[in-house]
Structures are given as structure tokens and as C-alpha cells.
Amino acid sequence: DMGCGSSSPPGLPVTPTAAAKVADRPPSPPSKSDLELPPAKSPGAGDSGDALEKNNSTASSGDATASPPAPAAHDDSAKEPSGKSESPESESDDDEGDDDDAPLVVWPEGKDPVVDGRLYGRQCPPPVSGPKAGIPIKAVLSSRASYGSGDVLDGESAMGPIMPFCPFCMRLGLMMRESGLEFDTYLIDSRDKPEWFVSGWEAGTTPALLGTPGGVSQTEWAGGFDDSIARLKTQSESFVAFLAKPSVNEKHTAEYVARLGAKFGFVGMSALIADTTDQNGFGLVKGMCASAGVECLDDETPGARKKRLVKIVQETLLELNEVCVSLDGQFIGGESPCQADCFLVTMLYFANSYVNVGFGALPQMPCTLAEAGAPALLPYIQLWLARPSFLYSYKQNNEVSAASVMALAPMFSGKALDVTDDDEVFAKIMQRARDLDPVYDGKDRAK
């Protein structure tokens, strides 16, 4: 039931879609000649995740809330990492200047925002009657493969549909769905949050829930990843039962795998511009790495910094591969997922898109995870792509999400022009992402 409120497109394929083959993949983004196979410091359990809506609130990639110990500072969903980095929404605020209050997405008045089963206009507010009993409305941080703006990231591409991307929002969704709970997904554009959301929910962060289980009432929004978990534990026996399911290997806790995923994802992306001499770029790198528990040294040369970060990424990738190899084709929880699986796949799925489009500094990129040296990761992701809970939460089950790439690309654009060919690197990254994502077809549906 899609309507203007719910964003659940009908009739989506249940067969996972592999990443499209891009003929003659464009060359990897330029890297300094001193980039070689580059010490890894274990990240604090949950920081990187919220690199998104803090790059979306205050979060921690290991934000374990239930069974595993709660990872450090994790709150909502996507603010940005500590440091000078800027979240997608904060960047759009800066760029809009005097037009701060003007919506980024202008949709034809009177035209249905839902076209061909996807949301292209802005998310409409919840019904006045509130959510259905027992089925809360879940606000999820989202983005688009293109905003049709004509800027360096969008190029000449038409505006794409809004799609969920935030690993923390998705993590909560997978945990709820795997425990048998339903919810209606509302897509909150990270760069263009609707007025009804920011006025109705003062924090303005995601995930946020209206209704129960997970929220506080049918009329009041409540958010925070950890807080949502805490409420769900008092409101749903099936959710408590899901959290109680153990990992087959006791080493594979939610905190442990989330830490690895955060380190690989956030350090991996920031390594792309780690050799910049631009202070804004260095601030972003420092913040992204800190959100994954990795320190950037002020007295380290740019070239040495990049080598060290690339080596951390390579070592973490191998450790993640070892985890998936040990599963022998199953989940961390065995034949079905457990909480740790939800923590792992949300970061791996995010990172898979970035590896495929070249948003990082591994010598092989752009490439597949197997080509990067981790052949066991995609088969694990594919186990999830075939599960109904993944499609229910992500609204698609393709291997690459261009919206996920666009979610963070604006944070990097313009901050390290000395090592990104005046942002041409990011223009190519976004074009590759759109080419690989079956959800984006390039059609202008605003006409």
C-alpha cells in the first residue's frame, strides 16, 4: 500500500539483482604515486555509524543496544562523524544560503509524488488519524541517485527516486522485521527534510518512530537507535526473543562485527582523499576516521597518512572475509540471522556500493569485493538480499545502491580538490553508481 504516506512499493522483484556490468569500468580515481599496500587501530565500537546522520546524530557503528554491550556514542542515524566533516543535510543548508527554507526538490504541484511505484516527490506527512494499531511509522534517512541539480555530482542526470540508505535505520528495520514486527517506512531526504518531520520531531534525526511498538504513542515521535531498542524490549516479546538468539561463534558479537564494518566503510571512504593538503579535506578525513575509532595524526605527512589508512582498510577487509568464510554459507546466527547479522550486513551492504564505484583508495577500485580480496563477502550479502526482511526494509534488493553513494558524496565534494581533479573523481564515482543501480533509470519523471 503505497499512497503518499507509506513508501512501500508494490510488486518489487524478490530475486536479488546483481550489479550491472559497466563496459570497461572507468579507471580508478587517481591516487598518489606513494600509495602502496599500506597499522590498524581497533575502532571504538560504535562510532562510525552515525557518521551518517551525525552524518546524521551521535552514533556508533557498533551501537549495540540489546544483547551486546552498547557501543560508544551512538544515537540516531545519520549525523556526521566528529571533526570538521559535514553531513549531507548540513552541507545543503550551507549551500542554500539565503534560500535555506526553500525545498531542494521541487515537484510539480498537483502531481502524484509516487511514480511507477517509487517516491519521486517529497514524503507526505502521516495521516491525521495516525499510524495503524501495532504498525508504527518508521522515519528512515534517505537519498537519491541524482537530485537533477546539474551540479558536479548530478551532471546531466535526471532526478531519481528517494531511497533509504542509513545503515542504522536499516539495522533497526531488519531487527524489527526479523522478529516479526511490521512498520510503514517514511523516506526522509537527508538533504531536504520535510517541514512536517522537523516540526513534529524536534530532534529531526532518524531512525524515528511514530506509534508502537518502538515509539511512545500514536501521536508523538520518538527516536534514537538505542532508545528505540530499549522501548521495543519493553513492548514486544518477539523482539526480545530475537535479541536473545546467540551467534554460533561467540566471538562474532554485534559489537565486534559492527566495529569491523565501520572501520572498513568509513576509513575506506576517507582514504580516497587522505593525501589532501586542504585543511577542510583533512578535517573530514579526521572526523570520518575518528567515528570508526581510527586516529589521524596531525604530524603525519599526507602520503604517509594515505598509506597507513589503506593498510588499515586492507587488514580490516581480510578480517571481515575471515568472518564470512567461517560462516560456511550461513548467517552468524546459523540458518537464520541474529542481531549480529543485522549489524554486519548493514555496513557491508553500504561498503559494497562504495567499493564497486571506486569511492575509496584500494588499488583495485573500482572493483567487486572479490576483486578487492574478500570473495566471501558478497555471497553473505546475497543471503540477505534473498530475505523478505531486506526487501521490506530497503525497498529494493539490488547489489549496488546509488542513493547510498550520494548520501555521503556531497560531504566530500569540494573539500580535496587537489587530489580529486577538481571533483571530477566524484563526478565519475556518481555516474558509475547510477550505471550500476537498476533502481535508477535516468527518466525525468517530474515532467
Coordinates of C-alpha atoms in Angstrom, one line a residue:
D1 CA 0.0 0.0 0.0
M2 CA 2.0 2.9 -1.2
G3 CA -0.1 6.0 -1.4
C4 CA 1.5 9.3 -0.5
G5 CA 2.3 8.3 3.0
S6 CA 3.8 4.8 3.0
S7 CA 6.8 4.3 0.8
S8 CA 6.4 0.5 0.3
P9 CA 6.4 0.0 -3.5
P10 CA 4.2 -2.9 -4.6
G11 CA 5.4 -5.7 -6.8
L12 CA 9.1 -5.4 -6.3
P13 CA 11.1 -8.4 -7.6
V14 CA 12.0 -11.0 -5.0
T15 CA 15.0 -12.2 -6.9
P16 CA 18.1 -10.2 -6.0
T17 CA 19.6 -8.2 -8.8
A18 CA 23.3 -8.3 -9.4
A19 CA 25.3 -5.2 -10.1
A20 CA 25.0 -4.4 -13.8
K21 CA 28.2 -4.8 -15.8
V22 CA 29.6 -1.5 -16.8
A23 CA 31.5 -2.0 -20.0
D24 CA 35.1 -1.1 -19.4
R25 CA 34.9 0.2 -15.9
P26 CA 36.4 3.6 -15.8
P27 CA 39.8 3.8 -14.3
S28 CA 40.1 4.1 -10.5
P29 CA 40.2 7.6 -9.1
P30 CA 43.7 9.0 -9.2
S31 CA 46.0 8.1 -6.3
K32 CA 49.4 9.4 -5.4
S33 CA 52.4 7.6 -6.6
D34 CA 53.4 6.9 -3.0
L35 CA 50.2 4.8 -2.4
E36 CA 51.4 1.3 -1.7
L37 CA 49.9 -1.5 0.3
P38 CA 49.9 0.3 3.2
P39 CA 48.7 -0.3 11.4
A40 CA 45.3 -0.7 12.4
K41 CA 43.9 0.5 15.5
S42 CA 40.6 -1.1 16.5
P43 CA 37.8 1.4 16.3
G44 CA 35.6 2.1 19.2
A45 CA 32.6 0.0 18.9
G46 CA 30.0 2.2 17.6
D47 CA 31.2 5.3 16.2
S48 CA 31.1 5.3 12.6
G49 CA 27.6 4.6 12.1
D50 CA 26.3 7.8 12.9
A51 CA 28.9 9.3 10.8
L52 CA 25.8 9.3 8.7
E53 CA 23.1 11.5 10.3
K54 CA 25.7 13.0 12.5
N55 CA 26.5 12.3 9.2
N56 CA 23.1 12.0 10.6
S57 CA 23.2 12.2 15.3
T58 CA 25.8 10.8 17.5
A59 CA 26.3 7.3 16.8
S60 CA 28.4 4.4 16.9
S61 CA 28.7 1.8 14.3
G62 CA 28.6 -0.8 17.0
D63 CA 25.7 0.7 18.5
A64 CA 24.7 -2.4 20.2
T65 CA 21.7 -1.8 22.2
A66 CA 20.4 -5.0 23.3
S67 CA 22.4 -8.1 24.0
P68 CA 25.9 -6.9 23.1
P69 CA 27.4 -4.1 25.1
A70 CA 26.3 -0.8 23.8
P71 CA 29.0 0.7 21.5
A72 CA 30.2 4.1 22.2
A73 CA 28.3 7.2 21.4
H74 CA 25.6 6.1 19.2
D75 CA 22.3 7.8 19.0
D76 CA 20.4 8.2 15.9
S77 CA 21.0 7.8 12.4
A78 CA 23.0 10.0 10.4
K79 CA 24.8 13.0 11.5
E80 CA 28.3 13.2 10.9
P81 CA 31.5 11.9 12.3
S82 CA 33.2 14.0 14.9
G83 CA 35.6 16.5 13.4
K84 CA 35.1 19.0 10.6
S85 CA 33.2 16.8 8.3
E86 CA 29.7 17.9 7.2
S87 CA 26.7 15.8 6.9
P88 CA 24.6 15.8 3.7
E89 CA 22.0 18.0 5.3
S90 CA 24.4 20.4 6.8
E91 CA 26.1 20.9 3.5
S92 CA 22.8 21.6 1.7
D93 CA 22.0 24.1 4.4
D94 CA 25.3 25.9 3.8
D95 CA 24.9 25.8 0.1
E96 CA 21.4 27.1 0.1
G97 CA 22.4 30.4 1.8
D98 CA 19.5 32.8 1.8
D99 CA 17.3 30.1 0.3
D100 CA 17.7 27.9 3.4
D101 CA 14.0 27.4 3.7
A102 CA 13.4 26.6 0.0
P103 CA 13.0 22.8 -0.7
L104 CA 15.8 21.2 -2.6
V105 CA 13.3 19.1 -4.5
V106 CA 10.7 21.0 -6.5
W107 CA 7.9 18.7 -7.6
P108 CA 5.1 19.8 -9.9
E109 CA 2.1 21.0 -7.9
G110 CA -0.8 18.5 -8.0
K111 CA 1.3 15.7 -9.4
D112 CA 1.3 12.4 -7.5
P113 CA 4.8 12.2 -5.8
V114 CA 4.7 8.4 -6.4
V115 CA 5.5 7.4 -9.9
D116 CA 5.9 3.8 -11.1
G117 CA 5.9 2.6 -7.5
R118 CA 8.7 4.9 -6.4
L119 CA 8.6 8.1 -4.4
Y120 CA 10.0 11.0 -6.5
G121 CA 8.4 14.0 -4.8
R122 CA 8.7 14.7 -1.1
Q123 CA 7.4 12.3 1.5
C124 CA 3.9 13.3 2.6
P125 CA 3.1 13.6 6.3
P126 CA 1.4 10.8 8.2
P127 CA -2.3 10.6 8.2
V128 CA -4.1 12.7 10.7
S129 CA -5.5 9.5 12.2
G130 CA -2.0 8.4 13.0
P131 CA -0.3 5.0 12.3
K132 CA -2.3 1.8 12.3
A133 CA -2.5 0.0 15.6
G134 CA 0.6 -2.2 16.1
I135 CA 2.3 -0.9 12.9
P136 CA 4.4 2.2 13.7
I137 CA 5.5 4.7 11.1
K138 CA 9.3 4.5 10.8
A139 CA 11.2 7.5 9.5
V140 CA 14.3 6.4 7.6
L141 CA 17.1 8.7 6.4
S142 CA 17.2 8.5 2.6
S143 CA 18.8 10.0 -0.5
R144 CA 18.7 10.0 -4.3
A145 CA 21.0 8.7 -7.1
S146 CA 20.6 12.2 -8.5
Y147 CA 18.8 15.4 -7.5
G148 CA 18.7 16.6 -11.1
S149 CA 20.5 19.8 -10.0
G150 CA 23.1 19.9 -12.7
D151 CA 25.9 20.1 -10.2
V152 CA 29.2 18.2 -10.4
L153 CA 27.7 15.1 -8.7
D154 CA 24.4 15.0 -10.7
G155 CA 25.8 16.0 -14.0
E156 CA 23.1 15.9 -16.6
S157 CA 21.2 13.1 -14.9
A158 CA 17.5 13.5 -14.1
M159 CA 16.3 13.3 -10.5
G160 CA 16.0 9.8 -9.2
P161 CA 13.6 8.3 -6.6
I162 CA 14.3 8.7 -3.0
M163 CA 15.6 5.5 -1.4
P164 CA 16.6 4.6 2.1
F165 CA 20.3 4.3 2.8
C166 CA 21.2 4.8 6.5
P167 CA 22.8 1.7 8.0
F168 CA 21.4 2.4 11.4
C169 CA 17.8 2.9 10.2
M170 CA 18.2 -0.3 8.2
R171 CA 19.7 -2.1 11.1
L172 CA 16.7 -1.3 13.3
G173 CA 14.3 -2.2 10.4
L174 CA 15.9 -5.6 9.8
M175 CA 15.8 -6.4 13.5
M176 CA 12.2 -5.5 13.8
R177 CA 11.2 -7.4 10.7
E178 CA 13.2 -10.5 11.6
S179 CA 11.4 -10.5 14.9
G180 CA 8.0 -10.5 13.0
L181 CA 7.1 -6.8 13.5
E182 CA 5.7 -4.6 10.8
F183 CA 6.1 -0.9 10.2
D184 CA 5.4 1.7 7.5
T185 CA 8.5 3.3 6.1
Y186 CA 8.6 7.0 5.5
L187 CA 11.5 8.3 3.5
I188 CA 13.2 11.3 5.0
D189 CA 15.6 13.0 2.5
S190 CA 18.9 13.7 4.3
R191 CA 19.3 16.9 2.2
D192 CA 15.7 18.0 2.1
K193 CA 13.8 17.0 5.2
P194 CA 10.1 17.8 5.0
E195 CA 8.8 20.5 7.3
W196 CA 6.2 18.3 8.9
F197 CA 9.0 16.0 10.1
V198 CA 11.4 18.6 11.6
S199 CA 8.4 20.4 13.2
G200 CA 6.8 17.3 14.5
W201 CA 10.1 15.7 15.8
E202 CA 12.3 18.3 17.4
A203 CA 15.5 16.3 17.1
G204 CA 14.9 15.8 13.4
T205 CA 17.1 12.7 13.5
T206 CA 16.5 9.1 12.3
P207 CA 15.5 6.4 12.9
A208 CA 12.4 7.9 14.4
L209 CA 9.1 6.1 15.2
L210 CA 5.5 7.3 15.5
G211 CA 3.4 4.6 17.2
T212 CA 4.2 1.4 18.9
P213 CA 6.0 -0.9 19.2
G214 CA 9.2 1.1 19.2
G215 CA 7.8 4.5 19.8
V216 CA 6.0 6.1 22.7
S217 CA 2.5 6.8 21.4
Q218 CA 0.3 7.2 18.3
T219 CA 0.7 10.9 18.3
E220 CA 4.3 11.6 19.4
W221 CA 7.5 10.9 17.6
A222 CA 10.4 9.2 19.4
G223 CA 13.8 8.4 18.0
G224 CA 17.3 7.2 18.7
F225 CA 18.6 3.8 17.8
D226 CA 19.4 2.7 21.3
D227 CA 16.3 4.3 22.8
S228 CA 14.2 2.6 20.2
I229 CA 15.7 -0.8 21.0
A230 CA 15.1 -0.1 24.7
R231 CA 11.4 0.7 24.0
L232 CA 11.0 -2.4 21.8
K233 CA 12.4 -4.6 24.5
T234 CA 9.5 -3.5 26.8
Q235 CA 6.8 -3.6 24.1
S236 CA 7.5 -6.7 22.1
E237 CA 8.2 -10.3 23.3
S238 CA 9.1 -11.4 19.8
F239 CA 11.7 -8.7 19.6
V240 CA 13.2 -9.7 22.9
A241 CA 13.3 -13.3 21.7
F242 CA 15.1 -12.2 18.5
L243 CA 17.7 -10.4 20.6
A244 CA 18.3 -13.5 22.7
K245 CA 19.3 -15.6 19.7
P246 CA 23.1 -16.1 20.0
S247 CA 25.9 -16.0 17.5
V248 CA 27.1 -19.5 16.6
N249 CA 30.7 -18.3 17.2
E250 CA 30.7 -16.3 20.5
K251 CA 33.4 -14.1 19.1
H252 CA 31.0 -12.7 16.5
T253 CA 29.1 -10.3 18.7
A254 CA 27.1 -7.4 17.3
E255 CA 29.7 -5.0 18.7
Y256 CA 32.6 -6.8 17.1
V257 CA 31.2 -7.1 13.6
A258 CA 29.9 -3.5 13.6
R259 CA 33.3 -2.3 14.6
L260 CA 34.8 -4.0 11.6
G261 CA 32.2 -2.8 9.3
A262 CA 32.5 0.8 10.4
K263 CA 36.3 0.7 10.1
F264 CA 36.2 -0.8 6.6
G265 CA 33.4 1.6 5.4
F266 CA 34.3 4.9 6.9
V267 CA 38.1 4.7 6.9
G268 CA 37.8 3.2 3.4
M269 CA 36.0 6.2 2.0
S270 CA 38.1 8.8 3.7
A271 CA 41.3 7.1 2.5
L272 CA 40.3 8.3 -1.0
I273 CA 41.3 11.9 -0.1
A274 CA 43.6 11.2 2.8
D275 CA 46.6 12.7 1.0
T276 CA 45.0 16.0 0.5
T277 CA 46.7 19.2 1.8
D278 CA 43.4 21.0 2.0
Q279 CA 42.5 21.6 5.7
N280 CA 38.8 21.1 5.1
G281 CA 39.6 17.8 3.4
F282 CA 41.9 16.8 6.3
G283 CA 39.2 17.7 8.8
L284 CA 36.7 15.4 7.0
V285 CA 39.2 12.6 6.9
K286 CA 40.0 13.1 10.6
G287 CA 36.3 13.1 11.5
M288 CA 35.4 10.1 9.5
C289 CA 38.3 8.0 10.8
A290 CA 37.5 9.1 14.4
S291 CA 33.9 7.9 14.0
A292 CA 35.4 4.5 13.3
G293 CA 37.9 4.7 16.1
V294 CA 41.0 5.4 14.0
E295 CA 43.2 8.3 14.7
C296 CA 44.7 10.7 12.2
L297 CA 47.9 12.2 13.3
D298 CA 48.5 15.9 12.8
D299 CA 52.2 15.5 12.2
E300 CA 51.8 12.7 9.6
T301 CA 52.6 13.6 6.0
P302 CA 49.6 13.3 3.6
G303 CA 51.3 10.5 1.7
A304 CA 52.1 8.5 4.9
R305 CA 48.6 9.1 6.1
K306 CA 47.1 7.6 3.0
K307 CA 49.4 4.6 3.0
R308 CA 48.5 3.9 6.7
L309 CA 44.8 4.2 6.2
V310 CA 44.8 2.0 3.1
K311 CA 46.7 -0.7 5.0
I312 CA 44.1 -0.5 7.8
V313 CA 41.3 -0.9 5.2
Q314 CA 43.1 -3.9 3.6
E315 CA 43.6 -5.6 7.0
T316 CA 40.0 -5.0 8.0
L317 CA 38.7 -6.3 4.7
L318 CA 40.7 -9.6 5.3
E319 CA 39.3 -9.9 8.8
L320 CA 35.7 -9.4 7.5
N321 CA 36.3 -12.0 4.9
E322 CA 37.6 -14.4 7.5
V323 CA 34.3 -13.9 9.5
C324 CA 32.2 -14.7 6.5
V325 CA 34.3 -17.7 5.4
S326 CA 33.9 -19.1 8.9
L327 CA 30.1 -19.0 8.5
D328 CA 30.2 -21.7 5.8
G329 CA 27.4 -20.2 3.8
Q330 CA 25.2 -19.4 6.7
F331 CA 24.4 -16.4 8.9
I332 CA 26.2 -15.6 12.1
G333 CA 23.1 -16.9 13.8
G334 CA 23.2 -20.1 11.8
E335 CA 20.4 -20.9 9.4
S336 CA 18.7 -17.6 10.2
P337 CA 20.0 -14.2 11.2
C338 CA 20.7 -13.0 14.7
Q339 CA 21.3 -9.4 15.9
A340 CA 24.9 -9.5 14.9
D341 CA 23.9 -10.3 11.4
C342 CA 21.8 -7.2 11.2
F343 CA 24.8 -5.2 12.4
L344 CA 27.1 -6.7 9.9
V345 CA 25.1 -6.7 6.7
T346 CA 24.0 -3.0 7.0
M347 CA 27.6 -1.9 6.9
L348 CA 28.7 -4.5 4.4
Y349 CA 25.9 -3.5 2.0
F350 CA 26.8 0.1 2.4
A351 CA 30.5 -0.6 1.7
N352 CA 29.8 -2.9 -1.2
S353 CA 28.4 0.0 -3.2
Y354 CA 31.4 2.2 -2.4
V355 CA 33.9 -0.5 -3.5
N356 CA 32.1 -1.1 -6.8
V357 CA 32.0 2.6 -7.7
G358 CA 35.6 3.4 -6.6
F359 CA 34.8 5.5 -3.6
G360 CA 38.0 4.6 -1.7
A361 CA 41.7 4.1 -2.2
L362 CA 42.3 0.4 -2.6
P363 CA 44.5 -0.1 -5.6
Q364 CA 41.9 -2.4 -7.3
M365 CA 39.0 0.0 -7.1
P366 CA 36.5 0.4 -8.7
C367 CA 36.0 -3.4 -8.4
T368 CA 34.0 -6.1 -6.8
L369 CA 34.6 -7.2 -3.2
A370 CA 36.0 -10.4 -4.5
E371 CA 38.5 -8.5 -6.7
A372 CA 39.4 -6.4 -3.6
G373 CA 40.4 -9.6 -1.9
A374 CA 37.3 -10.6 0.0
P375 CA 35.4 -13.2 -2.0
A376 CA 33.2 -14.4 0.9
L377 CA 31.5 -11.0 1.5
L378 CA 29.2 -10.8 -1.5
P379 CA 27.8 -14.3 -1.0
Y380 CA 26.9 -13.3 2.6
I381 CA 25.3 -10.1 1.4
Q382 CA 23.3 -12.1 -1.2
L383 CA 21.9 -14.4 1.6
W384 CA 20.3 -11.2 2.9
L385 CA 19.2 -9.9 -0.5
A386 CA 17.1 -13.0 -0.8
R387 CA 15.3 -12.5 2.6
P388 CA 11.9 -10.8 2.7
S389 CA 13.1 -8.6 5.6
F390 CA 15.8 -7.0 3.4
L391 CA 13.3 -6.0 0.6
Y392 CA 10.8 -4.8 3.3
S393 CA 13.4 -2.5 4.8
Y394 CA 15.5 -1.4 1.9
K395 CA 12.7 -1.2 -0.7
Q396 CA 14.9 -3.0 -3.2
N397 CA 17.3 -5.9 -3.2
N398 CA 20.0 -4.9 -5.7
E399 CA 23.7 -5.3 -5.0
V400 CA 24.5 -1.6 -5.5
S401 CA 22.6 1.5 -4.3
A402 CA 23.5 4.8 -5.9
A403 CA 21.4 6.6 -3.3
S404 CA 23.8 5.3 -0.6
V405 CA 26.7 6.7 -2.5
M406 CA 25.0 10.1 -3.0
A407 CA 24.3 10.1 0.8
L408 CA 28.0 10.9 1.5
A409 CA 29.4 12.2 -1.7
P410 CA 28.3 15.8 -1.0
M411 CA 30.3 15.7 2.2
F412 CA 33.5 15.1 0.2
S413 CA 32.8 17.2 -2.8
G414 CA 34.8 20.5 -2.8
K415 CA 37.0 19.6 0.1
A416 CA 40.0 18.0 -1.5
L417 CA 40.2 19.4 -5.0
D418 CA 44.0 19.0 -5.0
V419 CA 43.6 15.1 -5.1
T420 CA 40.3 14.7 -6.8
D421 CA 40.9 16.6 -10.1
D422 CA 38.6 19.4 -9.1
D423 CA 35.9 16.9 -8.1
E424 CA 36.0 15.1 -11.4
V425 CA 36.7 12.0 -9.4
F426 CA 33.4 12.3 -7.6
A427 CA 31.6 13.1 -10.8
K428 CA 32.8 9.7 -12.2
I429 CA 32.0 7.9 -8.9
M430 CA 28.4 9.1 -9.0
Q431 CA 28.0 8.3 -12.7
R432 CA 29.3 4.7 -12.1
A433 CA 26.9 4.4 -9.2
R434 CA 23.9 5.3 -11.3
D435 CA 25.1 3.0 -14.1
L436 CA 25.3 0.1 -11.6
D437 CA 21.9 0.7 -9.8
P438 CA 18.9 -0.8 -11.5
V439 CA 16.6 1.4 -9.5
Y440 CA 17.9 4.5 -11.3
D441 CA 16.8 4.5 -15.0
G442 CA 17.6 8.2 -15.9
K443 CA 14.0 9.1 -16.8
D444 CA 12.7 12.5 -15.9
R445 CA 9.5 11.8 -14.0
A446 CA 8.9 15.4 -12.9
K447 CA 7.6 16.2 -16.4

